[in-house]
């Protein structure tokens, strides 16, 4: 029986559950013996000119080995913006000098090296930093005015613009047009492990950097570039990683800084940030202000749709600047709309830089399209599920190109919706809703429906390729090296299953290694839901190729015709056809000569998983509090290799979507001070705010890789966010409410109801 | 100052600064790094350990406040290489992904079951309200705790407590 | 994050604690459960130079009937109060409210004396104690004195305790089977209240009502109490809940919404207390 498709429990768990995983701050590597501790001194002002940095008292504090300010940086050059088309004026200094400008709360001003961890905080407090405040630019609307410009040398806060305005007559042939400004708010990725890095230089002039990251090879290249080092001199290792969700893609400047400090100090250096530091220093996500306009006829046909995005990039534009192009690409979503327009403008603001967060650009497209469908349905008085069904792209197995320019691989959106509605008992839910409305209950029912498609395995800097190395050892064990970079997804188990499927070696005997640039110089990391479809496919390919290498070797040894040999899974080797158990094992074949394969798999194109979600909420209309009572989802990610792990990906994604829809938002006051920089203030979704989820199966294989697998890492979030938002709106729709921005907090719901009752639109 | 406590059955006496947090004492002085630190506002529960049979957030307890106490961390939960029922259930139900919340989550789950050996789905969620997980959406964590409950009272006990009962 | 350095003193009796307070003066702070103090020390919002740890003072940990009252030692932990059979029988509002504080780990450490001394305007147990008309017993260099709780909470994190004093006991009337209601409104279940309302039928026939997070301190809803005493309906009385309050506006709620919640939660708490409806806290909402 094939091991693929079965619920194999994780091979990584026994250690994780008894001794704990080993994260960067847990390392006891001998090279880090006697390491100094780095503590950064950060700006507490969002925008201003530094007038004084006095480290003299800190330098005298107990345990202090060194304090660096901008004056002590030697020839370190500011870090250029990470995208080639960005103005060089957006470069980020290592430490903001006296006379220079800080651009967000969290900008780096000085760094302290101490013998002990505790001494670092004491000494950092003693560094005197004076900043003359400038008006802060909070949000894209303020940025767009250019009244205050963050980077005078650039001359504008506008970072980039994509697309053109829609033609004036874009909606001319529509009976009904609805338009609305909506917010896809700024949120924290909030992996439970904050950022951490350690560095040690060897006698050989090479530096080893351990850091918590989603792709060692990309981080290695960046750090080497920033420090002006030959990448070969940088050995980058990612130990166990405590979650990433996109925010650990690419190196952060602090990681390179730790390496530089270790060189200066001539001793290893460690750094682990606090949560407060993380909530301002780590890349955040979403942060789009959108205007959606949808037009069509009263029979439910949508004819034209426009999405205009204003992207908040934060202080130093990073990868978030290009994410709106994914939003634009996916604007048409699951719909066959004749005309789709999308456009985006990106602005620098005095906030934390924006990067990828679970879905990165695609959830924003889905949220916009699904809000538009709901608004359109409400306007013409049609059931939101029916409007969707009427406009879906028809089922297809050959590539389909949408009006926003994406070419989807395979999909059946109506089937996904039908399945989820049936599992939810949609008709009965609507009936119950009607009864409660009729009775005027305090607790009203809201039903939210979403349909989505997303792009996974898109080129995120590494093409659509991934490599794998597979070696079988003489003792019968095997090792897989992969360029992907798990941080919770369970690749060690799934990759072992893929090798085991071809070789018959039990998964417990297969070790999967990743995240070490000396052993695995090339790799694309784990992001954009690419791992299984590219990295997993590479492991599969390596195993298939290894069988062929072994077949030739065995044929010589056994003096048999290679074609007469077949894989004998039960024996973990090859046997002469028809006589199982008589042949030779992989282990024997590896005895005299390494049995090893290195291979690269290249996908033809990205894949497009899809699905449909139903969220049910109960809203206390007197207080405005909405509670999610059910979440039913179809998430079609093609062929599933390990359902246990795939479901886990869905669960986590769904929960993060609920978090964004109901609770989470990074807030600044008008001076740009973050209001949500601890977990006491940032309402990270917890177990009590969630129901257990109801998952419905559906699997439409993709032709893009031999496994038939699409990505599953981000889908849950993409579907659940709009479903929950929609359910909250639906729960008070009978009171006249059409829209509530995320997060749909109780105050927002209460106020929306009140204003609707007063007769004002909302 | 000197501080003495029993950690995972072993008597330990160490010199600490008074401000040393129990979490740092366990991690940095005793090398027990399964206990993680995920926040600075006593919110996430990643640092949860048992002190005298009750769960606490070790980032908000001074090492000195555990003087004379019995402390159990994740490392002290399994006996003779056999997983504790809660550990086993976390594995079989896929109750962990990145693992960062896991140590605290497992300890909190043992605490939930000590308090209520047969909880409902809702009671498990309430019992874990002080523990955050970004990866699992809590679904499989809840399943794991319910599954562990099926294995009886052992799921709510820590090894040293068990020894006391049998002694 | 870690606290700034301090000197640590462990005491095992109330007398030792009083002596230590006298010796170390105003830079010294009592450390009980540490679940309000250590978090602010980690953020360096508090930097006491001496901590006097009273968590080992056995004589401060009890819940017992004393005449018409229930006497609770200041060192009683929230979870002990929650589980106390005496409290459940004699003053059931308190164990219920204790069960709604934070999360299990917090309840295993936090103490009743600590939460009263800390005087946070959003705190749950002080709100319940205020509704109950509790008495705070403090001990200092010149012995013990009793302070009615209505005179104890003076302002934002400011109490009627004098230098050198510590709380040793809280005394509340035995309400027995008298009705009570506690409505705590939060974003997430384990959060501090955005607003909370406590209502309890007292042995003298009056109804005590108090509010959390409607001003710089926990507040008595005096206008509501007076209206009820005049025999007005729950609906009418609850409409007065925001009177005399000064709710703040923050990212969770603005003053207008808080005032609305105060009225709504007061109405609900009163109805539950009078047996008209069941509790409507989030637990019962989740199907
Ligand atoms: C994550 C988290 C969530 C929480 N959620 C809630 C919540 O939802 N609702 C709520 O009400 N509370 C909540 N709390 C606070 C909790 O109830 C605290 O335990 C309590 O407020 C303080 O009690 P303590 O014993 O820990 O006091 P400590 O922190 O030890 O002391 C607090 C202050 O009181 C002083 N003090 C302590 N004991 C005495 C005494 N006997 N006499 C004189 N002074 C004394 C101290 O010097 C200090 O100034 C939460 C706390 C945390 C960490
Ligand atoms: S680290 Fe202790 S609660 Fe977060
Ligand atoms: S498994 Fe990653 S935080 Fe819980």
PDB file of N, CA and C in Angstrom, chain C residues 135-170:
ATOM      1  N   UNK C 135     -14.787  45.515  53.435  1.00  0.00           N
ATOM      2  CA  UNK C 135     -13.912  46.289  54.314  1.00  0.00           C
ATOM      3  C   UNK C 135     -12.481  45.815  54.076  1.00  0.00           C
ATOM      4  N   UNK C 136     -11.575  46.773  53.970  1.00  0.00           N
ATOM      5  CA  UNK C 136     -10.167  46.425  53.769  1.00  0.00           C
ATOM      6  C   UNK C 136      -9.458  46.566  55.112  1.00  0.00           C
ATOM      7  N   UNK C 137      -8.829  45.508  55.555  1.00  0.00           N
ATOM      8  CA  UNK C 137      -8.106  45.576  56.824  1.00  0.00           C
ATOM      9  C   UNK C 137      -6.616  45.698  56.512  1.00  0.00           C
ATOM     10  N   UNK C 138      -6.017  46.760  57.017  1.00  0.00           N
ATOM     11  CA  UNK C 138      -4.585  46.953  56.769  1.00  0.00           C
ATOM     12  C   UNK C 138      -3.844  46.917  58.090  1.00  0.00           C
ATOM     13  N   UNK C 139      -2.562  46.590  58.017  1.00  0.00           N
ATOM     14  CA  UNK C 139      -1.732  46.580  59.228  1.00  0.00           C
ATOM     15  C   UNK C 139      -0.459  47.362  58.954  1.00  0.00           C
ATOM     16  N   UNK C 140      -0.089  48.192  59.948  1.00  0.00           N
ATOM     17  CA  UNK C 140       1.115  48.993  59.797  1.00  0.00           C
ATOM     18  C   UNK C 140       1.836  49.086  61.118  1.00  0.00           C
ATOM     19  N   UNK C 141       2.775  49.980  61.199  1.00  0.00           N
ATOM     20  CA  UNK C 141       3.573  50.113  62.418  1.00  0.00           C
ATOM     21  C   UNK C 141       2.695  50.374  63.650  1.00  0.00           C
ATOM     22  N   UNK C 142       1.553  51.061  63.428  1.00  0.00           N
ATOM     23  CA  UNK C 142       0.717  51.335  64.597  1.00  0.00           C
ATOM     24  C   UNK C 142      -0.476  50.387  64.677  1.00  0.00           C
ATOM     25  N   UNK C 143      -0.315  49.204  64.170  1.00  0.00           N
ATOM     26  CA  UNK C 143      -1.350  48.190  64.315  1.00  0.00           C
ATOM     27  C   UNK C 143      -2.314  48.118  63.155  1.00  0.00           C
ATOM     28  N   UNK C 144      -3.477  47.524  63.415  1.00  0.00           N
ATOM     29  CA  UNK C 144      -4.465  47.273  62.364  1.00  0.00           C
ATOM     30  C   UNK C 144      -5.510  48.379  62.313  1.00  0.00           C
ATOM     31  N   UNK C 145      -6.027  48.641  61.103  1.00  0.00           N
ATOM     32  CA  UNK C 145      -7.215  49.479  60.999  1.00  0.00           C
ATOM     33  C   UNK C 145      -8.058  48.991  59.821  1.00  0.00           C
ATOM     34  N   UNK C 146      -9.332  49.326  59.887  1.00  0.00           N
ATOM     35  CA  UNK C 146     -10.266  48.893  58.846  1.00  0.00           C
ATOM     36  C   UNK C 146     -10.689  50.085  58.017  1.00  0.00           C
ATOM     37  N   UNK C 147     -10.721  49.902  56.712  1.00  0.00           N
ATOM     38  CA  UNK C 147     -11.116  50.995  55.818  1.00  0.00           C
ATOM     39  C   UNK C 147     -12.275  50.492  54.965  1.00  0.00           C
ATOM     40  N   UNK C 148     -13.419  51.198  54.980  1.00  0.00           N
ATOM     41  CA  UNK C 148     -14.497  50.789  54.063  1.00  0.00           C
ATOM     42  C   UNK C 148     -13.975  50.887  52.629  1.00  0.00           C
ATOM     43  N   UNK C 149     -14.329  49.922  51.804  1.00  0.00           N
ATOM     44  CA  UNK C 149     -13.742  49.899  50.457  1.00  0.00           C
ATOM     45  C   UNK C 149     -14.138  51.134  49.654  1.00  0.00           C
ATOM     46  N   UNK C 150     -15.279  51.716  49.997  1.00  0.00           N
ATOM     47  CA  UNK C 150     -15.704  52.939  49.294  1.00  0.00           C
ATOM     48  C   UNK C 150     -14.733  54.087  49.541  1.00  0.00           C
ATOM     49  N   UNK C 151     -13.926  53.954  50.591  1.00  0.00           N
ATOM     50  CA  UNK C 151     -12.950  55.020  50.867  1.00  0.00           C
ATOM     51  C   UNK C 151     -11.531  54.580  50.530  1.00  0.00           C
ATOM     52  N   UNK C 152     -11.415  53.390  49.981  1.00  0.00           N
ATOM     53  CA  UNK C 152     -10.069  52.834  49.782  1.00  0.00           C
ATOM     54  C   UNK C 152      -9.448  53.210  48.437  1.00  0.00           C
ATOM     55  N   UNK C 153     -10.229  53.105  47.383  1.00  0.00           N
ATOM     56  CA  UNK C 153      -9.690  53.402  46.051  1.00  0.00           C
ATOM     57  C   UNK C 153      -9.791  54.900  45.811  1.00  0.00           C
ATOM     58  N   UNK C 154      -8.666  55.593  45.839  1.00  0.00           N
ATOM     59  CA  UNK C 154      -8.705  57.054  45.798  1.00  0.00           C
ATOM     60  C   UNK C 154      -8.587  57.597  44.377  1.00  0.00           C
ATOM     61  N   UNK C 155      -7.794  56.986  43.570  1.00  0.00           N
ATOM     62  CA  UNK C 155      -7.576  57.500  42.215  1.00  0.00           C
ATOM     63  C   UNK C 155      -6.762  56.493  41.450  1.00  0.00           C
ATOM     64  N   UNK C 156      -6.357  56.899  40.274  1.00  0.00           N
ATOM     65  CA  UNK C 156      -5.617  56.038  39.371  1.00  0.00           C
ATOM     66  C   UNK C 156      -4.411  55.414  40.098  1.00  0.00           C
ATOM     67  N   UNK C 157      -4.465  54.137  40.371  1.00  0.00           N
ATOM     68  CA  UNK C 157      -3.406  53.405  41.070  1.00  0.00           C
ATOM     69  C   UNK C 157      -3.047  54.049  42.416  1.00  0.00           C
ATOM     70  N   UNK C 158      -4.044  54.607  43.085  1.00  0.00           N
ATOM     71  CA  UNK C 158      -3.794  55.278  44.361  1.00  0.00           C
ATOM     72  C   UNK C 158      -4.818  54.817  45.384  1.00  0.00           C
ATOM     73  N   UNK C 159      -4.329  54.370  46.563  1.00  0.00           N
ATOM     74  CA  UNK C 159      -5.240  53.852  47.583  1.00  0.00           C
ATOM     75  C   UNK C 159      -5.067  54.617  48.896  1.00  0.00           C
ATOM     76  N   UNK C 160      -5.937  54.268  49.854  1.00  0.00           N
ATOM     77  CA  UNK C 160      -5.904  54.919  51.167  1.00  0.00           C
ATOM     78  C   UNK C 160      -4.848  54.312  52.091  1.00  0.00           C
ATOM     79  N   UNK C 161      -4.076  53.362  51.585  1.00  0.00           N
ATOM     80  CA  UNK C 161      -3.018  52.784  52.419  1.00  0.00           C
ATOM     81  C   UNK C 161      -1.950  53.832  52.697  1.00  0.00           C
ATOM     82  N   UNK C 162      -1.440  53.813  53.904  1.00  0.00           N
ATOM     83  CA  UNK C 162      -0.372  54.750  54.245  1.00  0.00           C
ATOM     84  C   UNK C 162       0.972  54.033  54.137  1.00  0.00           C
ATOM     85  N   UNK C 163       2.016  54.819  54.103  1.00  0.00           N
ATOM     86  CA  UNK C 163       3.341  54.209  54.009  1.00  0.00           C
ATOM     87  C   UNK C 163       3.560  53.247  55.179  1.00  0.00           C
ATOM     88  N   UNK C 164       4.125  52.126  54.879  1.00  0.00           N
ATOM     89  CA  UNK C 164       4.410  51.171  55.929  1.00  0.00           C
ATOM     90  C   UNK C 164       3.280  50.197  56.208  1.00  0.00           C
ATOM     91  N   UNK C 165       2.157  50.377  55.525  1.00  0.00           N
ATOM     92  CA  UNK C 165       1.018  49.474  55.756  1.00  0.00           C
ATOM     93  C   UNK C 165       0.929  48.415  54.660  1.00  0.00           C
ATOM     94  N   UNK C 166       0.340  47.282  55.053  1.00  0.00           N
ATOM     95  CA  UNK C 166      -0.024  46.325  54.015  1.00  0.00           C
ATOM     96  C   UNK C 166      -1.419  45.799  54.285  1.00  0.00           C
ATOM     97  N   UNK C 167      -2.041  45.295  53.237  1.00  0.00           N
ATOM     98  CA  UNK C 167      -3.380  44.727  53.390  1.00  0.00           C
ATOM     99  C   UNK C 167      -3.233  43.342  53.986  1.00  0.00           C
ATOM    100  N   UNK C 168      -4.025  43.058  55.011  1.00  0.00           N
ATOM    101  CA  UNK C 168      -3.965  41.722  55.595  1.00  0.00           C
ATOM    102  C   UNK C 168      -5.248  40.932  55.356  1.00  0.00           C
ATOM    103  N   UNK C 169      -6.369  41.643  55.197  1.00  0.00           N
ATOM    104  CA  UNK C 169      -7.636  40.906  55.107  1.00  0.00           C
ATOM    105  C   UNK C 169      -8.679  41.727  54.363  1.00  0.00           C
ATOM    106  N   UNK C 170      -9.586  41.015  53.714  1.00  0.00           N
ATOM    107  CA  UNK C 170     -10.772  41.618  53.117  1.00  0.00           C
ATOM    108  C   UNK C 170     -11.976  40.986  53.783  1.00  0.00           C
TER     109      UNK C 170
END
